[in-house]
Coordinates of C-alpha atoms and ligand atoms in Angstrom, one line a residue:
M1 CA 0.0 0.0 0.0
V2 CA 1.3 3.5 -0.8
P3 CA 1.4 5.5 2.4
I4 CA -0.1 9.0 2.6
E5 CA 2.7 11.6 3.0
K6 CA 2.4 14.6 5.3
S7 CA 4.2 16.8 2.7
F8 CA 1.7 15.7 0.0
V9 CA -1.3 16.6 2.2
N10 CA 0.2 19.9 3.2
N11 CA 0.7 20.9 -0.5
M12 CA -1.9 19.0 -2.4
F13 CA -4.1 22.0 -3.2
S14 CA -1.2 24.2 -4.3
V15 CA -0.9 25.7 -7.8
E16 CA 1.9 28.0 -6.7
G17 CA 4.4 28.7 -9.5
K18 CA 2.3 26.9 -12.1
V19 CA 1.4 28.5 -15.4
A20 CA -2.3 28.7 -15.9
M21 CA -3.9 29.7 -19.2
V22 CA -7.5 31.0 -19.0
T23 CA -9.7 31.4 -22.1
G24 CA -12.7 33.7 -21.9
A25 CA -10.8 35.6 -19.2
T26 CA -12.9 38.6 -20.2
G27 CA -16.1 36.9 -19.1
A28 CA -17.7 36.7 -15.7
L29 CA -16.3 33.2 -14.7
G30 CA -13.0 33.5 -16.6
K31 CA -12.1 36.7 -14.8
V32 CA -12.8 35.1 -11.4
L33 CA -10.9 31.9 -12.1
A34 CA -8.0 33.9 -13.6
K35 CA -7.8 35.9 -10.4
A36 CA -8.2 32.8 -8.2
Y37 CA -5.2 31.2 -9.9
G38 CA -3.3 34.4 -9.5
Y39 CA -4.2 34.7 -5.8
A40 CA -3.1 31.1 -5.4
G41 CA 0.4 32.0 -6.7
A42 CA 0.1 30.8 -10.3
K43 CA 1.3 32.8 -13.3
V44 CA -1.7 33.6 -15.4
M45 CA -2.0 33.9 -19.2
M46 CA -5.4 35.4 -20.0
T47 CA -6.9 35.2 -23.4
G48 CA -10.0 36.3 -25.3
R49 CA -10.9 38.3 -28.4
S50 CA -11.4 41.7 -26.7
E51 CA -8.1 43.4 -26.3
G52 CA -9.5 46.4 -24.4
K53 CA -10.9 44.2 -21.7
L54 CA -7.8 42.0 -21.4
K55 CA -5.6 45.1 -21.0
D56 CA -7.9 46.4 -18.2
L57 CA -7.7 43.0 -16.5
E58 CA -4.0 42.9 -16.7
A59 CA -3.7 46.3 -15.1
E60 CA -6.2 45.3 -12.4
F61 CA -4.4 42.0 -11.6
K62 CA -0.9 43.5 -11.7
A63 CA -2.1 46.1 -9.2
E64 CA -2.9 43.2 -6.9
G65 CA 0.6 41.7 -7.3
I66 CA -0.6 38.9 -9.7
D67 CA 2.0 37.8 -12.2
C68 CA -0.1 37.8 -15.5
A69 CA -0.1 38.6 -19.2
Y70 CA -2.6 38.5 -22.0
F71 CA -2.8 37.4 -25.6
V72 CA -5.6 38.2 -27.9
A73 CA -7.0 35.1 -29.7
D74 CA -10.2 33.6 -31.0
P75 CA -10.3 30.1 -29.6
A76 CA -12.1 28.9 -32.7
K77 CA -9.2 29.9 -35.0
E78 CA -6.3 27.4 -35.2
D79 CA -3.7 30.0 -36.1
D80 CA -4.7 32.2 -33.1
V81 CA -4.5 29.3 -30.7
Q82 CA -1.1 28.1 -31.9
A83 CA 0.1 31.7 -31.5
L84 CA -1.4 31.8 -28.0
V85 CA 0.4 28.7 -26.9
K86 CA 3.7 30.0 -28.3
A87 CA 3.2 33.4 -26.6
T88 CA 2.6 31.6 -23.3
V89 CA 5.7 29.5 -23.6
D90 CA 7.7 32.5 -24.7
K91 CA 6.6 34.5 -21.6
Y92 CA 6.4 31.8 -18.9
G93 CA 8.3 28.8 -20.4
E94 CA 5.5 26.3 -20.2
V95 CA 1.7 25.7 -19.7
N96 CA 0.7 23.5 -16.7
I97 CA -3.0 24.4 -16.3
L98 CA -5.7 25.2 -18.8
A99 CA -9.1 26.6 -17.8
V100 CA -11.5 26.9 -20.7
C101 CA -14.1 29.6 -19.8
H102 CA -15.2 31.1 -23.1
G103 CA -18.6 30.4 -24.4
Y104 CA -21.6 31.7 -26.4
N105 CA -25.3 31.1 -26.8
K106 CA -28.1 32.6 -28.8
P107 CA -31.2 30.6 -28.1
K108 CA -33.5 30.1 -31.1
P109 CA -36.0 27.4 -32.1
I110 CA -34.7 24.9 -34.6
L111 CA -37.5 25.8 -37.0
E112 CA -36.4 29.4 -37.1
Q113 CA -32.6 29.0 -36.7
S114 CA -30.4 29.0 -39.8
V115 CA -27.7 26.3 -40.2
E116 CA -25.1 29.1 -40.1
E117 CA -26.5 30.3 -36.7
W118 CA -26.3 26.8 -35.3
Q119 CA -22.8 26.3 -36.7
Y120 CA -21.6 29.5 -35.1
I121 CA -22.7 28.2 -31.6
M122 CA -21.1 24.9 -32.4
D123 CA -17.8 26.6 -33.4
A124 CA -17.9 28.9 -30.3
D125 CA -18.6 26.2 -27.8
C126 CA -17.3 22.9 -29.2
K127 CA -14.9 23.3 -32.1
S128 CA -13.0 26.0 -30.2
V129 CA -12.7 23.7 -27.2
Y130 CA -11.2 21.0 -29.5
I131 CA -8.7 23.4 -30.9
V132 CA -7.6 24.9 -27.6
L133 CA -7.3 21.4 -25.9
K134 CA -5.5 20.0 -28.9
Y135 CA -2.7 22.6 -29.0
V136 CA -2.4 23.0 -25.2
A137 CA -2.3 19.2 -24.8
Q138 CA 0.4 19.0 -27.5
Q139 CA 2.5 21.5 -25.5
M140 CA 1.9 19.7 -22.2
V141 CA 3.0 16.4 -23.8
A142 CA 6.1 18.0 -25.2
Q143 CA 6.9 19.3 -21.7
G144 CA 6.6 15.8 -20.3
K145 CA 5.4 16.9 -16.8
G146 CA 1.7 16.2 -17.1
G147 CA -0.9 18.9 -16.7
K148 CA -4.4 19.8 -15.7
I149 CA -7.2 20.8 -18.0
V150 CA -10.6 22.1 -16.8
V151 CA -13.3 22.9 -19.3
V152 CA -16.4 24.8 -18.2
T153 CA -19.4 23.3 -19.9
S154 CA -22.9 23.4 -18.4
Q155 CA -25.7 21.3 -16.8
R156 CA -27.2 21.8 -20.3
S157 CA -24.6 19.3 -21.6
K158 CA -26.8 16.6 -20.0
R159 CA -30.3 17.8 -20.7
G160 CA -32.1 19.4 -23.6
M161 CA -34.0 22.7 -23.6
A162 CA -36.2 24.5 -26.1
G163 CA -34.1 26.8 -28.3
Y164 CA -30.9 25.2 -27.2
T165 CA -30.1 22.7 -30.0
G166 CA -26.8 24.5 -30.6
Y167 CA -25.8 25.1 -26.9
C168 CA -26.9 21.7 -25.5
T169 CA -25.3 19.9 -28.4
S170 CA -22.0 21.7 -28.2
K171 CA -21.8 21.5 -24.4
G172 CA -22.6 17.8 -24.5
G173 CA -20.0 17.4 -27.2
A174 CA -17.4 19.2 -25.0
D175 CA -18.2 16.9 -22.1
L176 CA -17.6 13.8 -24.2
M177 CA -14.5 15.4 -25.7
V178 CA -13.1 15.8 -22.2
S179 CA -13.8 12.1 -21.4
S180 CA -12.3 10.9 -24.7
M181 CA -9.2 13.1 -24.3
A182 CA -8.7 11.7 -20.8
C183 CA -8.7 8.2 -22.3
E184 CA -5.9 9.3 -24.6
L185 CA -3.8 11.5 -22.3
S186 CA -4.1 10.6 -18.7
A187 CA -2.3 7.2 -18.4
Q188 CA 0.4 7.9 -20.9
H189 CA 1.0 11.6 -20.3
H190 CA -0.4 12.3 -16.8
I191 CA -2.7 15.0 -18.1
N192 CA -6.0 15.2 -16.2
V193 CA -8.9 16.4 -18.4
N194 CA -12.2 17.2 -16.7
S195 CA -15.2 19.5 -17.1
L196 CA -17.1 21.6 -14.7
C197 CA -20.9 21.6 -15.3
P198 CA -22.6 24.6 -13.6
T199 CA -26.2 25.7 -13.6
V200 CA -27.0 29.5 -13.9
F201 CA -24.4 31.8 -12.3
R202 CA -24.3 35.6 -12.2
S203 CA -22.9 37.3 -15.4
E204 CA -23.8 40.2 -17.5
L205 CA -26.2 38.0 -19.5
T206 CA -27.9 36.3 -16.5
E207 CA -28.1 39.2 -14.1
W208 CA -31.8 39.7 -15.0
M209 CA -32.5 36.2 -13.5
F210 CA -31.3 37.2 -10.0
D211 CA -34.3 39.3 -8.8
P212 CA -35.4 37.2 -5.8
E213 CA -39.0 38.3 -6.3
S214 CA -39.2 37.2 -10.0
A215 CA -41.0 34.0 -11.1
V216 CA -37.8 32.9 -12.9
Y217 CA -35.7 33.1 -9.7
Q218 CA -38.4 31.4 -7.7
N219 CA -38.7 28.6 -10.2
F220 CA -35.0 28.0 -10.1
L221 CA -35.0 27.8 -6.3
K222 CA -37.4 24.8 -6.6
R223 CA -34.6 22.9 -8.3
E224 CA -31.7 24.3 -6.2
P225 CA -31.4 22.5 -2.8
I226 CA -28.6 24.9 -1.9
G227 CA -31.2 27.7 -1.8
R228 CA -29.7 30.3 -4.2
L229 CA -28.3 30.7 -7.7
A230 CA -24.5 30.8 -8.0
E231 CA -21.9 33.5 -8.2
P232 CA -18.7 32.9 -10.3
A233 CA -16.7 32.7 -7.1
D234 CA -18.6 29.6 -6.1
F235 CA -16.6 27.6 -8.7
A236 CA -13.1 28.8 -7.8
G237 CA -12.6 26.0 -5.2
Y238 CA -13.6 23.3 -7.6
A239 CA -11.4 24.7 -10.4
L240 CA -8.4 25.0 -8.1
F241 CA -9.0 21.5 -6.8
L242 CA -9.1 20.1 -10.4
S243 CA -5.9 22.0 -11.2
S244 CA -4.0 20.7 -8.2
D245 CA -2.4 17.4 -7.1
A246 CA -5.5 16.9 -4.8
S247 CA -7.4 15.7 -7.9
N248 CA -4.7 13.5 -9.4
Y249 CA -7.0 10.5 -9.6
I250 CA -9.9 12.4 -11.2
T251 CA -10.0 12.5 -15.0
G252 CA -12.5 12.3 -17.8
A253 CA -15.2 13.5 -15.3
N254 CA -18.0 15.8 -16.0
C255 CA -18.2 17.4 -12.5
D256 CA -21.5 18.6 -11.1
C257 CA -21.3 22.0 -9.5
S258 CA -24.9 22.9 -9.6
G259 CA -26.0 23.5 -6.0
G260 CA -27.8 20.1 -6.1
Y261 CA -29.7 20.8 -9.3
L262 CA -29.4 17.1 -10.2
T263 CA -30.8 15.8 -7.0
C264 CA -34.4 16.9 -7.4
Ligands
NDP1 P1 -19.5 35.4 -20.4 O1 -20.6 35.6 -21.4 O2 -19.4 36.3 -19.2 O3 -18.1 35.4 -21.1 C1 -17.7 34.4 -21.9 C2 -16.5 34.9 -22.8 O4 -16.4 34.1 -23.9 C3 -16.6 36.3 -23.3 O5 -16.0 37.3 -22.4 C4 -16.0 36.3 -24.6 O6 -14.7 36.8 -24.6 C5 -16.0 34.8 -25.0 N1 -16.8 34.6 -26.2 C6 -18.1 35.1 -26.4 N2 -18.5 34.7 -27.6 C7 -17.6 34.0 -28.1 C8 -17.4 33.3 -29.4 N3 -18.4 33.4 -30.3 N4 -16.3 32.6 -29.6 C9 -15.3 32.6 -28.7 N5 -15.4 33.2 -27.5 C10 -16.5 33.9 -27.2 O7 -19.6 33.9 -19.9 P2 -19.8 33.3 -18.5 O8 -18.6 33.7 -17.6 O9 -21.1 33.5 -18.0 O10 -19.7 31.7 -18.8 C11 -18.4 31.0 -18.8 C12 -18.7 29.6 -19.3 O11 -19.7 29.0 -18.5 C13 -19.3 29.6 -20.8 O12 -18.8 28.5 -21.4 C14 -20.8 29.4 -20.5 O13 -21.4 28.8 -21.6 C15 -20.8 28.5 -19.3 N6 -22.0 28.6 -18.5 C16 -22.5 29.8 -18.1 C17 -23.6 29.9 -17.3 C18 -24.1 31.1 -16.7 O14 -25.2 31.1 -16.1 N7 -23.5 32.3 -16.9 C19 -24.3 28.6 -16.8 C20 -23.6 27.4 -17.3 C21 -22.6 27.4 -18.1 P3 -14.1 37.7 -25.8 O15 -15.2 38.5 -26.4 O16 -13.0 38.5 -25.1 O17 -13.6 36.7 -26.7

């Protein structure tokens, strides 16, 4: 039997000194996870398509003593992602952690949605995940030191919803992508690949759902044993756990972080 080591227990949640890349860092969850990695002592490479927002984030984080940088890239474009990986390695020498936080949705019934509109969602939420995972995993394999990959999908990856044929399909695809990549990468290359599946959390797009008096909010509470909707900060602990040695035996998992949504 392998004994438990005190030094392992004392350090198992640490990401200090690691290089963490965060996509969709300009979004509600991406910003919070990027900051959480930074507070935990990681070097943070933030990416997204909006240079102005990335620049502001860099200034905000640096003012708090976080070692960070940014690179503008569209995650659905292969050339952009290859350049992003190169820029990260040029700046920090390696990539140890990847958190995929970008995403897009524009709900529309299938009878009204054009194939191009559906494809745009698929590219934003599924193809882009494939491209980012592929090139970051290649880099991690070349480094030969393993790695941690966390992809934010959704509870909608497991259940359908009217108007969501693009979003549910792409998030379901991303969940299965994570599991398939774990089968390829974990045993041989010690890269853990997992997804986080939240329900609604507060962002610019969902803010309107957070009025406690509204029927929408009340309806959600009937399905949320935890008694409230989530804040982006609620997922920082899970993301850090999946990025640290504490989760070394977890891979290919689609991790529920829904406040108990699945239980009722
Ligand atoms: P936000 O909408 O706040 O931000 C997401 C970021 O993704 C944006 O800042 C944007 O960055 C980038 N993005 C937007 N559209 C595209 C696109 N077409 N192609 C590539 N990148 C794009 O998202 P959240 O923080 O709310 O969500 C983070 C993740 O969690 C997403 O994957 C989302 O689907 C998922 N999720 C969200 C829930 C919620 O309630 N908010 C619930 C469950 C899952 P830029 O413009 O700089 O590229």
